[in-house]
Coordinates of C-alpha atoms in Angstrom, one line a residue:
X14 CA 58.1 -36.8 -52.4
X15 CA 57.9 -34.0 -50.3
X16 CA 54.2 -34.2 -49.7
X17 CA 54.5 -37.6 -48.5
X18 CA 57.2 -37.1 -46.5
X19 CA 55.3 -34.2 -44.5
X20 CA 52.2 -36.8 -44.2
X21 CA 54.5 -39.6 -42.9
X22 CA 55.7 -37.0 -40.3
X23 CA 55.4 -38.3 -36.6
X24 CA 53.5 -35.9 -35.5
X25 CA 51.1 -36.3 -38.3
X26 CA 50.9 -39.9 -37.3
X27 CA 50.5 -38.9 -33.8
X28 CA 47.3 -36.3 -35.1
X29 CA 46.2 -39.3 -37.2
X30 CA 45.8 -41.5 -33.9
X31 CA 44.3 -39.0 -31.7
X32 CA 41.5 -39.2 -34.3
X33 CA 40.6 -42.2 -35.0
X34 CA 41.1 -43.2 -30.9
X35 CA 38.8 -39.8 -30.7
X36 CA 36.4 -41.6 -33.5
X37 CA 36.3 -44.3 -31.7
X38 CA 35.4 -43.3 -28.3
X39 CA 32.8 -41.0 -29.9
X40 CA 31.3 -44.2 -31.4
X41 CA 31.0 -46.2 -28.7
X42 CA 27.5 -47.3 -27.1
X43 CA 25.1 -48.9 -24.6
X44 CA 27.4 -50.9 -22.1
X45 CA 30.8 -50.3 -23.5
X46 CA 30.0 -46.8 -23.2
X47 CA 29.2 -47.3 -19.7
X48 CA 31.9 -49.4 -18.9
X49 CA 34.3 -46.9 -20.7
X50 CA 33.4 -44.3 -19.3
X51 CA 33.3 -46.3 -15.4
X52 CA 37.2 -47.4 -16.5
X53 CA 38.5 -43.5 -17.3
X54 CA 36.6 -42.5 -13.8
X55 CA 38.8 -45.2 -11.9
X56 CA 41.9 -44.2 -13.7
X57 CA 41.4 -40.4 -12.7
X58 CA 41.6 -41.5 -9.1
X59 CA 45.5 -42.0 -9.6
X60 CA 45.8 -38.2 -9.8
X61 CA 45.1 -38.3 -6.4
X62 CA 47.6 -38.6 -3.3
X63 CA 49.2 -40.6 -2.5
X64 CA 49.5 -41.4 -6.3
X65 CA 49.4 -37.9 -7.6
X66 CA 49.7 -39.1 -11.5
X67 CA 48.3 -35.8 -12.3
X68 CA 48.0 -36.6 -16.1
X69 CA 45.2 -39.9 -15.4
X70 CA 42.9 -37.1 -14.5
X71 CA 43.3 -34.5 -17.2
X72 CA 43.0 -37.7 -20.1
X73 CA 40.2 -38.9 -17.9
X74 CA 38.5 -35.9 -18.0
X75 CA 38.9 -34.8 -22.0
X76 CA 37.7 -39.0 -22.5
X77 CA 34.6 -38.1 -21.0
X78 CA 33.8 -35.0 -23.2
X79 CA 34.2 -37.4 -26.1
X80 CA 31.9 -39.8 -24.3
X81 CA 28.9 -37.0 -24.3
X82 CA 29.8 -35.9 -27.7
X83 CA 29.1 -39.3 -28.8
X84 CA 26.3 -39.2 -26.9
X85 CA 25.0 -35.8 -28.5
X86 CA 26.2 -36.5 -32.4
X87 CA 24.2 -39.8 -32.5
X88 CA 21.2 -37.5 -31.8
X89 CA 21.6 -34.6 -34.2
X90 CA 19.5 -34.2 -37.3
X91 CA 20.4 -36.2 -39.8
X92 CA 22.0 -38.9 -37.6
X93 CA 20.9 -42.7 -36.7
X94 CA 19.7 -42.2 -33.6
X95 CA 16.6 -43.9 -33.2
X96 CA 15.5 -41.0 -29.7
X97 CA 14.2 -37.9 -29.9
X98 CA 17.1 -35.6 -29.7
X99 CA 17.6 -33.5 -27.0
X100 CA 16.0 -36.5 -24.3
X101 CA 18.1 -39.5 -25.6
X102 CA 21.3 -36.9 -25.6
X103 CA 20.7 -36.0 -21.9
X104 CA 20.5 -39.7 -20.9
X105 CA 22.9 -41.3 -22.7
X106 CA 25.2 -38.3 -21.5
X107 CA 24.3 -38.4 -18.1
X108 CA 24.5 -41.9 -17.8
X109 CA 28.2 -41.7 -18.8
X110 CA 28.6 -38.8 -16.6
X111 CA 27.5 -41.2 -13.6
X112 CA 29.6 -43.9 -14.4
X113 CA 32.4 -41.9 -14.8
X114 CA 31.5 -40.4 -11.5
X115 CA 31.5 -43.7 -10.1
X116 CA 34.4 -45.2 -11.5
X117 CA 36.3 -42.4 -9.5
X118 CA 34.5 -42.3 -6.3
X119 CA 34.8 -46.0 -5.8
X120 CA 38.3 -46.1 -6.6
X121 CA 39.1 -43.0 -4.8
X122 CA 37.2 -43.6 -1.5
X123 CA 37.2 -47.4 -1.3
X124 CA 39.1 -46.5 2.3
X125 CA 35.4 -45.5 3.5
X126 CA 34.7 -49.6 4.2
X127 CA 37.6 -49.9 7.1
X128 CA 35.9 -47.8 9.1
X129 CA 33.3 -50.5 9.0
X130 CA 35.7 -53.2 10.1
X131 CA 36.3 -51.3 13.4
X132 CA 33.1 -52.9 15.5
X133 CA 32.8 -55.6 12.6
X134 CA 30.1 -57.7 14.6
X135 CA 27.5 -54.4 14.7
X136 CA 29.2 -52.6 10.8
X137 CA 30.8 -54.7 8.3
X138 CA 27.0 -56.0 7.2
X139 CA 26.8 -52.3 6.0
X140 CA 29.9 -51.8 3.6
X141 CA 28.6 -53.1 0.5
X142 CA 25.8 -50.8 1.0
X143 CA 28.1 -48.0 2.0
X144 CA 30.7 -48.7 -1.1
X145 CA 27.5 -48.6 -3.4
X146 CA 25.7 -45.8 -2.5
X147 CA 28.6 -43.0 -1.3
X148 CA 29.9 -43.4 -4.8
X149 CA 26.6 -43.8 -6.1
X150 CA 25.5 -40.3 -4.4
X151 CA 28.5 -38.3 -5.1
X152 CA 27.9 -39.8 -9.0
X153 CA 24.9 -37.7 -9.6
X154 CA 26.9 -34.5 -9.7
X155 CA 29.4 -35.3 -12.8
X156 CA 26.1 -36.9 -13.7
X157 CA 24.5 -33.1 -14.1
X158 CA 27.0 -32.0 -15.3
X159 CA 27.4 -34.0 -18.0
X160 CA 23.5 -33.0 -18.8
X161 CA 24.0 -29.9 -18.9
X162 CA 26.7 -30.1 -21.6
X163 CA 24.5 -32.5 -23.8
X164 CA 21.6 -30.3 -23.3
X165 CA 23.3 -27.0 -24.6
X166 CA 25.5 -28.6 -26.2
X167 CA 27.3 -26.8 -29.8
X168 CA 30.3 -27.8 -32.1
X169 CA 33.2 -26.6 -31.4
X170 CA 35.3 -24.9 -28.2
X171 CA 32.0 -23.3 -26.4
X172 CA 31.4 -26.7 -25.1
X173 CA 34.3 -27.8 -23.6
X174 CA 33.8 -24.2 -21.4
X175 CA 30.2 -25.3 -20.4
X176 CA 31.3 -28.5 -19.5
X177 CA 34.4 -27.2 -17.4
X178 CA 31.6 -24.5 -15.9
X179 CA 28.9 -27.6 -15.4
X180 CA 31.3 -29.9 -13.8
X181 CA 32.6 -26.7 -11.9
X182 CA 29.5 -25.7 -10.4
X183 CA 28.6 -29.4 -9.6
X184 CA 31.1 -29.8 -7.6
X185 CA 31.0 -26.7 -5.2
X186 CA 27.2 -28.4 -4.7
X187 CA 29.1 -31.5 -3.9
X188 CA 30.7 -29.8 -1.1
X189 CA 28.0 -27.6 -0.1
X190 CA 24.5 -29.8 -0.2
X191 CA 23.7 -32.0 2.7
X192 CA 26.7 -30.9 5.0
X193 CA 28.4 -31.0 1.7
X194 CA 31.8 -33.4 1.3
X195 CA 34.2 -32.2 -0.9
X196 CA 37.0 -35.0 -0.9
X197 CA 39.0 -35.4 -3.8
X198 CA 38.1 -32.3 -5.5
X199 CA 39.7 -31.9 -8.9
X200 CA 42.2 -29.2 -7.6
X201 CA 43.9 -32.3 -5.4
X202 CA 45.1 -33.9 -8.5
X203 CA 48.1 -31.6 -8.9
X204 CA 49.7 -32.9 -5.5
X205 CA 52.9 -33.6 -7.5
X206 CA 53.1 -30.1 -8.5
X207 CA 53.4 -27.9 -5.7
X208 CA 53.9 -24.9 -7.6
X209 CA 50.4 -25.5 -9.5
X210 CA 48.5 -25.6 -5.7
X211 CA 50.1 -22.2 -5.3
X212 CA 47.1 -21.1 -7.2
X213 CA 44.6 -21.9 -4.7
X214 CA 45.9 -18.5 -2.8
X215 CA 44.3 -16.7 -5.4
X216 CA 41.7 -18.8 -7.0
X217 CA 41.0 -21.1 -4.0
X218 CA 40.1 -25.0 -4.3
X219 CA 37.4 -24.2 -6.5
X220 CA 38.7 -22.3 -8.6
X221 CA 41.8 -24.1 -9.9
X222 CA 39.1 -26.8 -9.8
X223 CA 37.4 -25.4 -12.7
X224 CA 40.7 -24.3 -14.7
X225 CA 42.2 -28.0 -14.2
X226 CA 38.6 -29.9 -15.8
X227 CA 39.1 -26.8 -18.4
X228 CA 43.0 -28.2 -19.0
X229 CA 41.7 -31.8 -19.1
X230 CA 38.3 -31.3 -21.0
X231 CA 40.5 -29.4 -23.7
X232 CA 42.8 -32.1 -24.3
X233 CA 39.6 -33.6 -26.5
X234 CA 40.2 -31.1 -28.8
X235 CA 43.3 -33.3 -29.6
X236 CA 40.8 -36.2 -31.1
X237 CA 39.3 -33.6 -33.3
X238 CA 40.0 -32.9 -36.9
X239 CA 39.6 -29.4 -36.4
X240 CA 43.6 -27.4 -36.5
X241 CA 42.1 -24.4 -35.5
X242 CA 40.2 -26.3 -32.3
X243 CA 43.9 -27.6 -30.7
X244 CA 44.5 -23.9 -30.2
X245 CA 42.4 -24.5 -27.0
X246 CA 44.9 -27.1 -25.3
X247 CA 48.0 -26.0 -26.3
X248 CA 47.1 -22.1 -24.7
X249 CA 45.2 -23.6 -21.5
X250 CA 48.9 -25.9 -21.2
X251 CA 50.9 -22.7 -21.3
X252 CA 48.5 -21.4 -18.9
X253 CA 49.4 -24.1 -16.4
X254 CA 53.5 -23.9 -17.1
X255 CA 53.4 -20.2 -15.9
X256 CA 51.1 -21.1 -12.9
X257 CA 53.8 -23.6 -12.3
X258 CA 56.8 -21.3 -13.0
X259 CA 55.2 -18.5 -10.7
X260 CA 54.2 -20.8 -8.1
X261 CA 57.6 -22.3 -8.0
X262 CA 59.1 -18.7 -8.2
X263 CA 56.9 -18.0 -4.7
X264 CA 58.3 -21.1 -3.0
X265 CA 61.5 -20.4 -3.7
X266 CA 61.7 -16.7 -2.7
X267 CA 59.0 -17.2 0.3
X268 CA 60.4 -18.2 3.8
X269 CA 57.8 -16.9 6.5
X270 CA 60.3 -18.2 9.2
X271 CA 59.1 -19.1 12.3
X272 CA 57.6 -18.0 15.7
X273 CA 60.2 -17.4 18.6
X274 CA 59.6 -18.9 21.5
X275 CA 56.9 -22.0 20.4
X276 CA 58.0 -25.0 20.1
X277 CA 55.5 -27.6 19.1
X278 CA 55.0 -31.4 20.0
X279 CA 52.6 -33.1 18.2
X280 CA 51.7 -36.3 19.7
X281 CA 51.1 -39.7 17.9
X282 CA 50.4 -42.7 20.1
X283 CA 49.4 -45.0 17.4
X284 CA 46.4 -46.7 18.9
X285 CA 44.2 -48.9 16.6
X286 CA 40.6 -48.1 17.0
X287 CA 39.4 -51.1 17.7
X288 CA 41.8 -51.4 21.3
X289 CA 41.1 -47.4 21.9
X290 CA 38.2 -47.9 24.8
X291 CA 38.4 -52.0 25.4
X292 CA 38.9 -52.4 29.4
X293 CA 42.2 -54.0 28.6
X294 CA 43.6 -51.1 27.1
X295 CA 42.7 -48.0 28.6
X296 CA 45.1 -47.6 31.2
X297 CA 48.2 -48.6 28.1
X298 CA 46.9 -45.8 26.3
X299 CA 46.5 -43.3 28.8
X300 CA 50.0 -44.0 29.6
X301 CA 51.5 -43.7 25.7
X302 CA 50.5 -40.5 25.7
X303 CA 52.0 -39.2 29.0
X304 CA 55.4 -40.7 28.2
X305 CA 55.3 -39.5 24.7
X306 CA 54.3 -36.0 26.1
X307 CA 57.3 -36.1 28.6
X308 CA 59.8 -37.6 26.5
X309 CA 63.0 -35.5 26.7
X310 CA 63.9 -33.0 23.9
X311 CA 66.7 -30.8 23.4
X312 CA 64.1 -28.0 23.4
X313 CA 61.5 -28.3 25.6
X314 CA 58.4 -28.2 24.1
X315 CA 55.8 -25.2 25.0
X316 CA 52.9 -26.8 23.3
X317 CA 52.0 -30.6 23.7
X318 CA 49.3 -31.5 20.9
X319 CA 47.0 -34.4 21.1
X320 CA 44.6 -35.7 18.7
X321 CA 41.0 -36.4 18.5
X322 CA 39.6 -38.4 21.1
X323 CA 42.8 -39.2 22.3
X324 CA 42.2 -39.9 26.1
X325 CA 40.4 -43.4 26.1
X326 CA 37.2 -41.9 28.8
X327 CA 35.9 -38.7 29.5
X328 CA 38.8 -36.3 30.1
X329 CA 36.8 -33.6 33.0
X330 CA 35.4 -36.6 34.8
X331 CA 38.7 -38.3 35.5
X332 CA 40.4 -36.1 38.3
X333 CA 43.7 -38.5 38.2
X334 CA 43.8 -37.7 34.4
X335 CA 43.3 -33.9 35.6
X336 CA 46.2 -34.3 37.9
X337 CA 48.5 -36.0 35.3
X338 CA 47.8 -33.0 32.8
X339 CA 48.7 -30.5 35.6
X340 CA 51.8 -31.8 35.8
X341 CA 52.2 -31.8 32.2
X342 CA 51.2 -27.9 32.1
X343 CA 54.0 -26.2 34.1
X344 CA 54.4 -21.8 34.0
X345 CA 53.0 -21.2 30.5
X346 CA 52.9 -24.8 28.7
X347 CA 50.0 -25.8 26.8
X348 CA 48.2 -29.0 25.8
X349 CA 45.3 -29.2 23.1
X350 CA 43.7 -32.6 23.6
X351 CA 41.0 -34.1 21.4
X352 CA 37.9 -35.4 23.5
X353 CA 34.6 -35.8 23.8
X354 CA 32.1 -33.7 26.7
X355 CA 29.1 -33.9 28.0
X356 CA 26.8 -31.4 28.9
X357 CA 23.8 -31.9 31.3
X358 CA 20.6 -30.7 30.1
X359 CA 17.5 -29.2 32.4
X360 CA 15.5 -32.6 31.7
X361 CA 18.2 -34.6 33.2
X362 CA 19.4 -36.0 29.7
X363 CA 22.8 -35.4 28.5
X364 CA 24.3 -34.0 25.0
X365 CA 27.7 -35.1 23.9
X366 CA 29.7 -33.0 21.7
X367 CA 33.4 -33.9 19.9
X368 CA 35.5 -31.1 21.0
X369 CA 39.3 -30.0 21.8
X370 CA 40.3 -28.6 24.9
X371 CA 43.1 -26.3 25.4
X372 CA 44.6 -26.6 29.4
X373 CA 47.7 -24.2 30.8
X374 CA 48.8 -22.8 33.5
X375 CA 48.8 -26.1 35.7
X376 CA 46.1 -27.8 34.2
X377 CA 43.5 -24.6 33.9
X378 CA 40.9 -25.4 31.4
X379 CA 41.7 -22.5 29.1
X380 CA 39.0 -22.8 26.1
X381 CA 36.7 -25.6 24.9
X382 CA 36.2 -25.9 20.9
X383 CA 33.1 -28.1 19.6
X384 CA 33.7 -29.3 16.2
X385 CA 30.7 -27.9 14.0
X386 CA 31.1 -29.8 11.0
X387 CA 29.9 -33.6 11.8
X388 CA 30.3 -36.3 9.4
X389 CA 27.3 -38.1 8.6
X390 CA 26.4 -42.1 9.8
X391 CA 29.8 -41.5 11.5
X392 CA 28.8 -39.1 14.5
X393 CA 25.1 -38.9 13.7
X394 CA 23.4 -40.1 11.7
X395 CA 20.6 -38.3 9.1
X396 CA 17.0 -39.3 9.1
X397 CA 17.0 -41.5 12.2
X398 CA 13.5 -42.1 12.4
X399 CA 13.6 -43.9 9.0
X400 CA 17.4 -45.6 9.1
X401 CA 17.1 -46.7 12.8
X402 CA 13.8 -48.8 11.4
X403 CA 16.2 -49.9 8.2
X404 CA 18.5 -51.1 10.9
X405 CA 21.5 -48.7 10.1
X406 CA 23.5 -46.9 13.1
X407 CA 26.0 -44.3 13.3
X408 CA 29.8 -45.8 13.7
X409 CA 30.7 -43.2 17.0
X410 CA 28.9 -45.1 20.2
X411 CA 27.1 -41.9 21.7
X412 CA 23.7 -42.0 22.6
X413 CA 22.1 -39.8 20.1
X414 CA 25.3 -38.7 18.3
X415 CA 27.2 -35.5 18.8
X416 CA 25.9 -32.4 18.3
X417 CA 27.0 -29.2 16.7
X418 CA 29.5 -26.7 17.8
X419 CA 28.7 -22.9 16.9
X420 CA 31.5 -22.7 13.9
X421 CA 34.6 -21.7 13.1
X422 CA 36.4 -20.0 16.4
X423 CA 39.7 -18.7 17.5
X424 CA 41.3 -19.0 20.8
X425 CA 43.6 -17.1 22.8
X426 CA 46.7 -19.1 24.0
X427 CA 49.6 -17.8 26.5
X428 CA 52.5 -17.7 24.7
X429 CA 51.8 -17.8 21.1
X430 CA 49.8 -16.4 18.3
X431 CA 45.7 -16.6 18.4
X432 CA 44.8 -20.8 17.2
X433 CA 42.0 -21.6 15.2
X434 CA 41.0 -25.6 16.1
X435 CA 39.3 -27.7 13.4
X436 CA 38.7 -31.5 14.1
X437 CA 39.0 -34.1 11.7
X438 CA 37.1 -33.8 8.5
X439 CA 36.8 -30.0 8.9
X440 CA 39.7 -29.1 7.2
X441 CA 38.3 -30.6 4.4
X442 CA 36.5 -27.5 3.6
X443 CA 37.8 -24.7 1.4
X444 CA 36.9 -21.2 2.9
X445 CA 35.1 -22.6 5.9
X446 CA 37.9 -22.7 8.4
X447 CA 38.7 -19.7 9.9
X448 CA 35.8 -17.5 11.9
X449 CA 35.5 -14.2 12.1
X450 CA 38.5 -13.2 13.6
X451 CA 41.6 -14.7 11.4
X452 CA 44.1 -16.8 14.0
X453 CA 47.9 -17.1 13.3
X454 CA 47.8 -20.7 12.8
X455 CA 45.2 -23.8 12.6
X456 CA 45.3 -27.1 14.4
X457 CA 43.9 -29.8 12.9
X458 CA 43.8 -32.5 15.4
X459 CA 42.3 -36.0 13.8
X460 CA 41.9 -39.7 14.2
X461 CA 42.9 -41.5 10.7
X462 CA 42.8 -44.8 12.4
X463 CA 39.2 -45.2 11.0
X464 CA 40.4 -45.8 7.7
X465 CA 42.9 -48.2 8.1
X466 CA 46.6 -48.2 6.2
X467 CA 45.0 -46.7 3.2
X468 CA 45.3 -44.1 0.8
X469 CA 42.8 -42.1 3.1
X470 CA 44.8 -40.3 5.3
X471 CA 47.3 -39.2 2.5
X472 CA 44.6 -37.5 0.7
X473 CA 43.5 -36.1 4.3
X474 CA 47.2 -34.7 4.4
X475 CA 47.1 -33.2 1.3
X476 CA 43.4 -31.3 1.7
X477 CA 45.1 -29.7 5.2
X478 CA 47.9 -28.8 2.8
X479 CA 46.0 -26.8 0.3
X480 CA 44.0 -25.1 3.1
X481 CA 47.2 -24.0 4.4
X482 CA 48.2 -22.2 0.9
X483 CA 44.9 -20.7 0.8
X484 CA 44.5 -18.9 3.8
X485 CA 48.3 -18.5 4.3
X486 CA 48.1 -19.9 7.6
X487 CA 50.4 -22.9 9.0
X488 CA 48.8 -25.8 10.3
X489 CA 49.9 -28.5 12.8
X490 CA 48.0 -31.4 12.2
X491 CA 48.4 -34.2 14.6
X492 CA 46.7 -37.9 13.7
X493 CA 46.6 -40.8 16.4
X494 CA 48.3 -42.8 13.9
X495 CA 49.7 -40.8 11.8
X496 CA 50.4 -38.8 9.0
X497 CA 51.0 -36.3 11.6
X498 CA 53.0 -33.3 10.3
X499 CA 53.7 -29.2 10.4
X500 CA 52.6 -27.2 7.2
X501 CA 53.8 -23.9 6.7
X502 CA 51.4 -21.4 5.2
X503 CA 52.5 -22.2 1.6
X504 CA 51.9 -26.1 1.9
X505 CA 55.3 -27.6 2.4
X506 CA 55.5 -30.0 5.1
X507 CA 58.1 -28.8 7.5
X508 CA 58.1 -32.1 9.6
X509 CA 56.0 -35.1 9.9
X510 CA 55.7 -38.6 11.1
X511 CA 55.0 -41.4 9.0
X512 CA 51.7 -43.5 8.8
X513 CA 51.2 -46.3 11.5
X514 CA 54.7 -44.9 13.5
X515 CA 54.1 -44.3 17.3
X516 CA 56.0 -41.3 18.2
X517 CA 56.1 -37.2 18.4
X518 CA 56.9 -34.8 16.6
X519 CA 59.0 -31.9 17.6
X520 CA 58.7 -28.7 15.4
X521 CA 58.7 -24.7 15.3
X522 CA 55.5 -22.9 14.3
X523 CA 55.6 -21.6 10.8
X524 CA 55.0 -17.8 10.4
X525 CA 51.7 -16.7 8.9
X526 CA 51.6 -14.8 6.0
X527 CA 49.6 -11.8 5.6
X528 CA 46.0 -12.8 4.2
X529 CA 46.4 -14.1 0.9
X530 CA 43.5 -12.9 -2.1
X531 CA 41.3 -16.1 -1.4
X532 CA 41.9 -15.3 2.8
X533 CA 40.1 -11.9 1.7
X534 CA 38.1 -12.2 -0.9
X535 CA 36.7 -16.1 -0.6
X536 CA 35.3 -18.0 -3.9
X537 CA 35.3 -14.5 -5.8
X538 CA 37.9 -15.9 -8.0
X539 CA 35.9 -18.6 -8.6
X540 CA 33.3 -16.7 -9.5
X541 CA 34.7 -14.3 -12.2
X542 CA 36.5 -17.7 -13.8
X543 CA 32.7 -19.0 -14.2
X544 CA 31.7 -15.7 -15.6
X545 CA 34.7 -15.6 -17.8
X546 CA 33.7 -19.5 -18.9
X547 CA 30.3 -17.8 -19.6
X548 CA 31.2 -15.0 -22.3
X549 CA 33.4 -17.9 -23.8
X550 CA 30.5 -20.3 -24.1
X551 CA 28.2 -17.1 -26.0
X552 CA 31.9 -16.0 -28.0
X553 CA 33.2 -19.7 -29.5
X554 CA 29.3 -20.3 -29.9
X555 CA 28.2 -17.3 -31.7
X556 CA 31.9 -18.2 -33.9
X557 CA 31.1 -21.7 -34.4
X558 CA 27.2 -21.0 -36.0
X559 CA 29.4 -18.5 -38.3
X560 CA 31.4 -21.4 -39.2
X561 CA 28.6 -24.0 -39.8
X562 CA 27.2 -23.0 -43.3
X563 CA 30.8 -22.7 -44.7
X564 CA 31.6 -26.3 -43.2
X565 CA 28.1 -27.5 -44.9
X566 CA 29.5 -26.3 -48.1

């Protein structure tokens, strides 16, 4: 009576699930296995803002490492599987690495298309291609990954490690290779969980990468029939509850304060792309942003911030928009503005660059930033020989595209600690944001209007967010329509303005902290986590071919 009580136990019944629903995900093949493993890629994207269901991508990710041991135990000696072994493994592995891949891309950066609505006579012809093959591209890495694991793959817990490491390193080449673009890494899941990001100060955006795939690919070990194998899980989810419970113990006992004397005004005028440089419209938004600039305030404002591109024409060759500023820039007020410049070149052509400019002291042109980091088809566009003949063109009207700043800079401003610009998509970076000389704060000044009232700009929010925690600077981030906000060097948004909402934004600068361990040391954290992954791959797998003739018996 006893015996079957204990068997009839819930959380026997709940072991007795895992497994067969483990079993049965193992077993599946050709299409469903695709179209599984497509399914748990589109469910991960929920982890992501403005969602942030953290748990869809931790199940999502231990689903998949069931997926490639299917696709590895159908090939082992002794098995049905009809392909040589370590070849059919790899392919039927990566294949469900790519849909996975997919499944989550496509979800998770459907918002790519609007920008492809905004001249829809000259673009929208291009989204299906663009939807396709973005998600395609960016499929290839979980793709590798998911090779890698089927090609060294062993029983037991040394997998789940290379797969974490695999998946890992694939996607620092995701954000590295071909300008790189790192959206909707797997650290971003944990946007619910503030006191989780607080990790990335140590570890960095890479780092607690690689610890949350080794969280969610451990949960596998759940569908296994193995007792000693859940060990795995259940330490790796005490691992996260004290990253949790330290990194809520830092928020609540760090308060930087702020900076006397600066008083921030981030500017949102609200203007959809489409009306931003029509005849019609130019002067109306000119205008918005004067009036939203000298709208009164209990405190005035000693830095007026507008975003990228925000005048609708060439801000140096319009000397009434010159004057206008000057009045704007009284004793030791400052305005950052957003804008593209041209440069004349000795063969009487021109280059164009996308670049903030930082005015004061009556309208003095101050210092000139040149964004470095351009996105792709969207301010030039790669192998133009070849697409130009396919008939594809860059979104951003310039004549050849923009070219490249120098980097990372900081500037001097009167009045207030050294700034370190960034422009749009640049934040997006982790440890590519600050030059050589570390500013007090960043501005991040952007133009979200491309991607329509979507989830885009949310996860754009939350990627300035974690940069902020790992460099321990603040960041004012200003969007032409929105979410425009002040981050203080630990992530919290101090003040913002909503999505879509003309208006400003009146706010203190946050304190920096003193450099934080990823500020000083970079991806090193990452680094040693991928060498500790390694000695755990050679440990549980020199255990686990201990194990195997005693299981044979």
């Amino acid at each position: 009576m006893t015996a079957l009580s204990f068997a009839a136990s819930p959380a026997d019944r709940v072991r007795t699930s895992l497994v067969s629903v483990g079993a049965w995900v193992r077993g599946l093949r050709g299409w469903r296995r695709v179209l599984f493993a497509f399914g748990a890629g589109a469910v991960s994207a929920l982890a992501f803002a403005p969602f942030d269901v953290f748990p869809a991508l931790l199940v999502a990710t231990g689903t998949l490492v069931l997926l490639v041991d299917g696709a590895v135990e159908r090939t082992l000696p002794g098995t049905a599987g009809g392909t040589p072994a370590v070849p059919g493994r790899i392919r039927s592995a990566a294949l469900a690495g790519w849909a996975f891949g997919f499944g989550q891309f496509l979800a998770g950066l459907y918002w790519v298309g609007y920008a492809f609505t905004v001249d829809a006579s000259a673009h929208a012809w291009q989204i299906p291609f663009v939807a396709m093959l973005l998600p395609g591209y960016l499929a290839f890495f979980p793709a590798l990954a998911c090779a890698v694991t089927a090609w060294f793959w062993r029983p037991g817990s040394s997998r789940i490690f290379l797969f974490a490491a695999a998946y890992a390193i694939g996607e620092w080449l995701r954000g590295t290779l071909l300008t790189g673009f790192p959206w909707n890494l797997a650290a971003y899941g944990w946007g619910a969980l503030p006191g989780i990001m607080q990790s990335a100060a140590v570890v960095g955006a890479y780092g607690l990468t690689l610890l949350t795939i080794l969280f969610g690919a451990a949960l596998a070990e759940f569908a296994g029939t193995s007792p000693r194998a859940r060990r795995l899980p259940l330490v790796l989810t005490a691992l996260f509850a004290l990253l949790w419970a330290g990194g809520e113990t830092r928020l609540a006992l760090v308060h930087p304060g702020t900076v006397p004397g600066v008083r921030l005004r981030l500017v949102q005028p609200d203007v959809p792309q489409a009306e931003k440089y029509l005849p019609q419209f130019v002067s109306r938004n000119w205008d918005r942003l004067i009036d939203l600039s000298q709208a009164p305030a209990r405190q005035k404002p000693t830095i007026i911030i507008w975003p990228e591109a925000a005048p609708p024409f060439l801000i140096t060759r319009s000397p009434e928009a010159l004057d206008q500023i000057a009045a704007l820039t009284p004793g030791s007020r400052v305005l950052m503005t957003g804008s593209p410049r041209v440069v004349a070149t000795p063969d009487d052509g021109f280059h164009y660059f996308n670049s903030l400019f930082i005015f004061s002291h009556g309208g003095q042109l101050t210092g000139i930033y040149d964004k470095f980091h351009l996105v792709p088809f969207g301010e030039y566009l790669p192998l133009p020989g070849l697409l130009h003949a396919l008939g594809l063109s860059k979104l951003v009207n310039m004549p050849d595209g923009f070219r490249e700043g120098p980097g990372p800079r900081t500037l001097r401003i009167p009045g207030a600690p050294p700034v370190g610009p960034l422009i749009c998509y640049e934040i997006i970076f982790p440890g590519a944001v600050v030059g050589s000389e570390r500013p007090g704060w960043i501005v991040n000044v952007t133009d979200d209007s491309w991607f329509g009232p979507s989830t885009g700009p949310w996860q754009h929010l939350l990627m300035a967010r974690m940069r902020a925690i790992e460099e321990g600077l603040p960041v004012a981030r200003d969007a032409n329509t929105g979410i425009s906000a002040v981050i203080d060097p630990l992530g919290r948004v101090s003040a913002s303005l909503s999505l879509g909402r003309m208006g400003f934004l009146d706010s203190a600068l946050p304190r920096a902290l003193p450099g934080t361990v990823f500020a000083r040391s970079g991806n090193t954290g990452f680094v040693l986590l991928l060498m500790f992954c390694l000695l755990c791959i050679v440990a549980t797998g020199e255990t686990a071919k201990k194990r195997e003739p005693e299981e044979s018996v």
